Amino acid sequence: MLQAINPRQPIAAQIYEQLRRAITSLSMLPSEALSEKELSLQLGVSRTPVREALIRLADEGLIDIFPQRGSFVAPIRLRDVEEAQFIRESLEVAVAKRLSAGCSSRFLAEVKSNLSDQEKAVSAEALDLFLELDEAFHRSFCEEAGLSKSWRVIQTVKLQMDRVRYLSLPDLGHLRALLVQHRSIVDAIESGDAELAGAAMALHLKEVLKTAQKLSEQRRDLVEH
């Protein structure tokens, strides 16, 4: 459900964030219609900022805009997931290798604490919390490496990947496998082995491709080849 807009903050940006979150978390499903008029009435704003938000989401591949027909939540397209994964792997493997050459004890302590919290989240079947911790885990690598702009790039390209991640949430076995991979990445970085750290990160980030392919066979209503 969309929340009220704060008139003291940029309106189009708020609308974009709400719609992006709804789409990536699958609260809004592929093929769902998005009416400028209905959204503007629901949010209590003019149609202009709604249109701006929809155009931005279309640029990112999350919605399709058809002249004379309207706007619709886009399907999860395998080719988009594959390209996003390629870009993300290229950046995060390089980050992992850089950190293996030297990182702070504070970072290692914090990332290990995050891993402990991930384990508790899986045990408690707190699926949304696991995703939040997973996001913080990867973001902390870029921050420790002094590459915050790289994380912003990753955030932009991984939107299609996020929808795949949400679809895989009910599979606790999958989450446990991700946790094991997270630990392997941290162990490799702590050991100072750049090649091992890069390989561990690459293996981990390729998981989404397996999941996407599997979902394309099971959920053809959501995933498009």
Short mmCIF file of C-alpha atoms in Angstrom, two decimals, residues 16-212:
data_model
loop_
_atom_site.label_atom_id
_atom_site.label_comp_id
_atom_site.label_asym_id
_atom_site.label_seq_id
_atom_site.Cartn_x
_atom_site.Cartn_y
_atom_site.Cartn_z
CA TYR A 16 9.47 6.76 -7.46
CA GLU A 17 10.81 5.18 -4.25
CA GLN A 18 7.41 3.87 -3.23
CA LEU A 19 6.62 2.39 -6.63
CA ARG A 20 10.12 0.94 -7.00
CA ARG A 21 9.83 -0.75 -3.63
CA ALA A 22 6.37 -2.08 -4.43
CA ILE A 23 7.54 -3.50 -7.76
CA THR A 24 10.82 -5.03 -6.57
CA SER A 25 9.10 -6.62 -3.55
CA LEU A 26 6.35 -7.94 -5.86
CA SER A 27 3.62 -6.07 -4.02
CA MET A 28 2.86 -4.91 -7.55
CA LEU A 29 3.02 -7.84 -9.95
CA PRO A 30 4.03 -7.96 -13.63
CA SER A 31 1.27 -6.81 -16.01
CA GLU A 32 -0.43 -4.78 -13.26
CA ALA A 33 -1.73 -1.50 -14.70
CA LEU A 34 -0.42 1.80 -13.31
CA SER A 35 -2.76 4.69 -13.94
CA GLU A 36 -1.38 8.22 -13.63
CA LYS A 37 -4.83 9.47 -12.67
CA GLU A 38 -5.49 6.80 -10.03
CA LEU A 39 -2.00 7.12 -8.52
CA SER A 40 -2.27 10.90 -8.33
CA LEU A 41 -5.66 10.64 -6.60
CA GLN A 42 -4.41 7.97 -4.20
CA LEU A 43 -1.32 9.98 -3.27
CA GLY A 44 -3.02 13.37 -3.30
CA VAL A 45 -0.64 14.91 -5.83
CA SER A 46 -0.83 16.23 -9.39
CA ARG A 47 -0.22 13.92 -12.33
CA THR A 48 3.08 15.58 -13.29
CA PRO A 49 5.29 14.05 -10.53
CA VAL A 50 3.56 10.70 -11.04
CA ARG A 51 4.44 10.84 -14.74
CA GLU A 52 8.05 11.74 -13.89
CA ALA A 53 8.32 8.75 -11.55
CA LEU A 54 6.83 6.39 -14.14
CA ILE A 55 9.25 7.58 -16.82
CA ARG A 56 12.19 6.98 -14.47
CA LEU A 57 10.93 3.47 -13.67
CA ALA A 58 10.49 2.79 -17.38
CA ASP A 59 14.10 3.85 -17.99
CA GLU A 60 15.15 1.27 -15.39
CA GLY A 61 13.07 -1.48 -17.01
CA LEU A 62 10.60 -1.90 -14.16
CA ILE A 63 7.56 -0.71 -16.08
CA ASP A 64 6.48 -0.70 -19.71
CA ILE A 65 4.76 2.37 -21.15
CA PHE A 66 2.63 1.79 -24.24
CA PRO A 67 1.20 4.78 -26.15
CA GLN A 68 -2.61 4.77 -26.13
CA ARG A 69 -2.63 1.78 -23.73
CA GLY A 70 -0.96 3.00 -20.57
CA SER A 71 1.72 1.89 -18.11
CA PHE A 72 2.16 -1.63 -16.77
CA VAL A 73 4.57 -3.35 -14.38
CA ALA A 74 7.13 -5.05 -16.61
CA PRO A 75 7.77 -8.79 -16.46
CA ILE A 76 11.05 -10.03 -15.05
CA ARG A 77 13.11 -10.41 -18.21
CA LEU A 78 15.91 -12.97 -18.11
CA ARG A 79 18.12 -10.91 -20.43
CA ASP A 80 17.86 -7.94 -18.04
CA VAL A 81 18.70 -10.14 -15.05
CA GLU A 82 21.71 -11.57 -16.90
CA GLU A 83 23.06 -8.13 -17.85
CA ALA A 84 22.52 -6.78 -14.32
CA GLN A 85 24.32 -9.79 -12.89
CA PHE A 86 27.25 -9.27 -15.28
CA ILE A 87 27.67 -5.64 -14.24
CA ARG A 88 27.28 -6.39 -10.55
CA GLU A 89 29.73 -9.27 -10.62
CA SER A 90 32.34 -7.18 -12.45
CA LEU A 91 32.18 -4.49 -9.76
CA GLU A 92 31.84 -6.59 -6.62
CA VAL A 93 34.53 -9.09 -7.55
CA ALA A 94 36.93 -6.16 -7.96
CA VAL A 95 35.81 -4.78 -4.59
CA ALA A 96 36.38 -8.14 -2.85
CA LYS A 97 39.87 -8.39 -4.34
CA ARG A 98 40.70 -4.85 -3.20
CA LEU A 99 39.57 -5.59 0.36
CA SER A 100 41.66 -8.76 0.49
CA ALA A 101 44.71 -6.53 0.08
CA GLY A 102 43.80 -4.75 3.28
CA CYS A 103 40.72 -3.88 5.31
CA SER A 104 40.12 -2.60 8.82
CA SER A 105 39.53 -4.78 11.88
CA ARG A 106 36.39 -2.72 12.48
CA PHE A 107 35.01 -3.78 9.08
CA LEU A 108 35.73 -7.45 9.75
CA ALA A 109 34.05 -7.26 13.15
CA GLU A 110 30.98 -5.54 11.73
CA VAL A 111 30.62 -7.89 8.77
CA LYS A 112 30.93 -10.93 11.05
CA SER A 113 28.25 -9.45 13.29
CA ASN A 114 26.09 -9.07 10.20
CA LEU A 115 26.66 -12.75 9.36
CA SER A 116 25.56 -13.72 12.86
CA ASP A 117 22.39 -11.68 12.41
CA GLN A 118 21.80 -13.32 9.02
CA GLU A 119 22.00 -16.75 10.65
CA LYS A 120 19.46 -15.71 13.30
CA ALA A 121 17.15 -14.32 10.61
CA VAL A 122 17.23 -17.60 8.68
CA SER A 123 16.59 -19.62 11.85
CA ALA A 124 13.64 -17.37 12.72
CA GLU A 125 12.42 -17.44 9.10
CA ALA A 126 12.57 -13.63 9.15
CA LEU A 127 12.82 -13.42 5.39
CA ASP A 128 12.55 -9.67 4.87
CA LEU A 129 15.12 -9.10 7.61
CA PHE A 130 17.51 -11.48 5.84
CA LEU A 131 17.21 -9.40 2.67
CA GLU A 132 17.93 -6.20 4.60
CA LEU A 133 21.01 -7.78 6.17
CA ASP A 134 22.14 -9.13 2.80
CA GLU A 135 21.85 -5.63 1.33
CA ALA A 136 23.85 -4.14 4.22
CA PHE A 137 26.46 -6.90 3.87
CA HIS A 138 27.22 -6.09 0.24
CA ARG A 139 26.97 -2.33 0.72
CA SER A 140 29.53 -2.44 3.53
CA PHE A 141 32.12 -3.91 1.14
CA CYS A 142 31.88 -0.92 -1.20
CA GLU A 143 31.94 1.51 1.71
CA GLU A 144 35.01 -0.11 3.26
CA ALA A 145 36.76 0.05 -0.12
CA GLY A 146 35.89 3.75 -0.45
CA LEU A 147 33.73 3.02 -3.50
CA SER A 148 30.32 4.36 -2.52
CA LYS A 149 29.60 5.47 -6.10
CA SER A 150 30.09 1.89 -7.24
CA TRP A 151 27.38 0.81 -4.81
CA ARG A 152 25.02 3.40 -6.27
CA VAL A 153 25.65 1.92 -9.72
CA ILE A 154 24.98 -1.57 -8.36
CA GLN A 155 21.75 -0.41 -6.73
CA THR A 156 20.52 0.91 -10.06
CA VAL A 157 21.33 -2.15 -12.15
CA LYS A 158 20.23 -4.81 -9.67
CA LEU A 159 16.53 -3.88 -9.54
CA GLN A 160 15.55 -6.82 -11.74
CA MET A 161 17.73 -9.09 -9.61
CA ASP A 162 15.89 -7.91 -6.50
CA ARG A 163 12.59 -9.21 -7.86
CA VAL A 164 14.18 -12.62 -8.40
CA ARG A 165 15.51 -12.51 -4.84
CA TYR A 166 12.04 -11.84 -3.45
CA LEU A 167 10.60 -14.77 -5.39
CA SER A 168 13.26 -17.07 -3.89
CA LEU A 169 12.63 -15.97 -0.29
CA PRO A 170 10.36 -18.86 0.76
CA ASP A 171 13.19 -21.33 0.03
CA LEU A 172 15.06 -21.48 3.33
CA GLY A 173 17.54 -23.95 1.88
CA HIS A 174 18.49 -21.31 -0.67
CA LEU A 175 19.00 -18.70 2.05
CA ARG A 176 21.21 -21.07 4.04
CA ALA A 177 23.33 -21.61 0.92
CA LEU A 178 23.69 -17.85 0.48
CA LEU A 179 24.80 -17.53 4.11
CA VAL A 180 27.50 -20.18 3.59
CA GLN A 181 28.69 -18.26 0.52
CA HIS A 182 28.77 -15.00 2.48
CA ARG A 183 30.99 -16.64 5.08
CA SER A 184 33.32 -17.96 2.37
CA ILE A 185 33.72 -14.46 0.94
CA VAL A 186 34.60 -12.99 4.34
CA ASP A 187 37.02 -15.83 5.14
CA ALA A 188 38.81 -15.32 1.81
CA ILE A 189 39.10 -11.56 2.35
CA GLU A 190 40.40 -12.05 5.88
CA SER A 191 43.01 -14.54 4.61
CA GLY A 192 44.31 -11.95 2.15
CA ASP A 193 43.82 -14.20 -0.87
CA ALA A 194 42.58 -11.91 -3.66
CA GLU A 195 41.90 -14.65 -6.20
CA LEU A 196 39.97 -16.73 -3.69
CA ALA A 197 37.97 -13.70 -2.57
CA GLY A 198 37.10 -12.81 -6.15
CA ALA A 199 36.13 -16.38 -6.99
CA ALA A 200 33.96 -16.67 -3.87
CA MET A 201 32.15 -13.43 -4.73
CA ALA A 202 31.64 -14.47 -8.37
CA LEU A 203 30.22 -17.84 -7.34
CA HIS A 204 27.84 -16.15 -4.93
CA LEU A 205 26.58 -13.55 -7.40
CA LYS A 206 25.93 -16.20 -10.07
CA GLU A 207 23.28 -17.80 -7.82
CA VAL A 208 20.67 -15.37 -9.10
CA LEU A 209 21.07 -16.74 -12.63
CA LYS A 210 20.23 -20.28 -11.47
CA THR A 211 17.24 -18.98 -9.54
CA ALA A 212 16.01 -16.87 -12.46
#
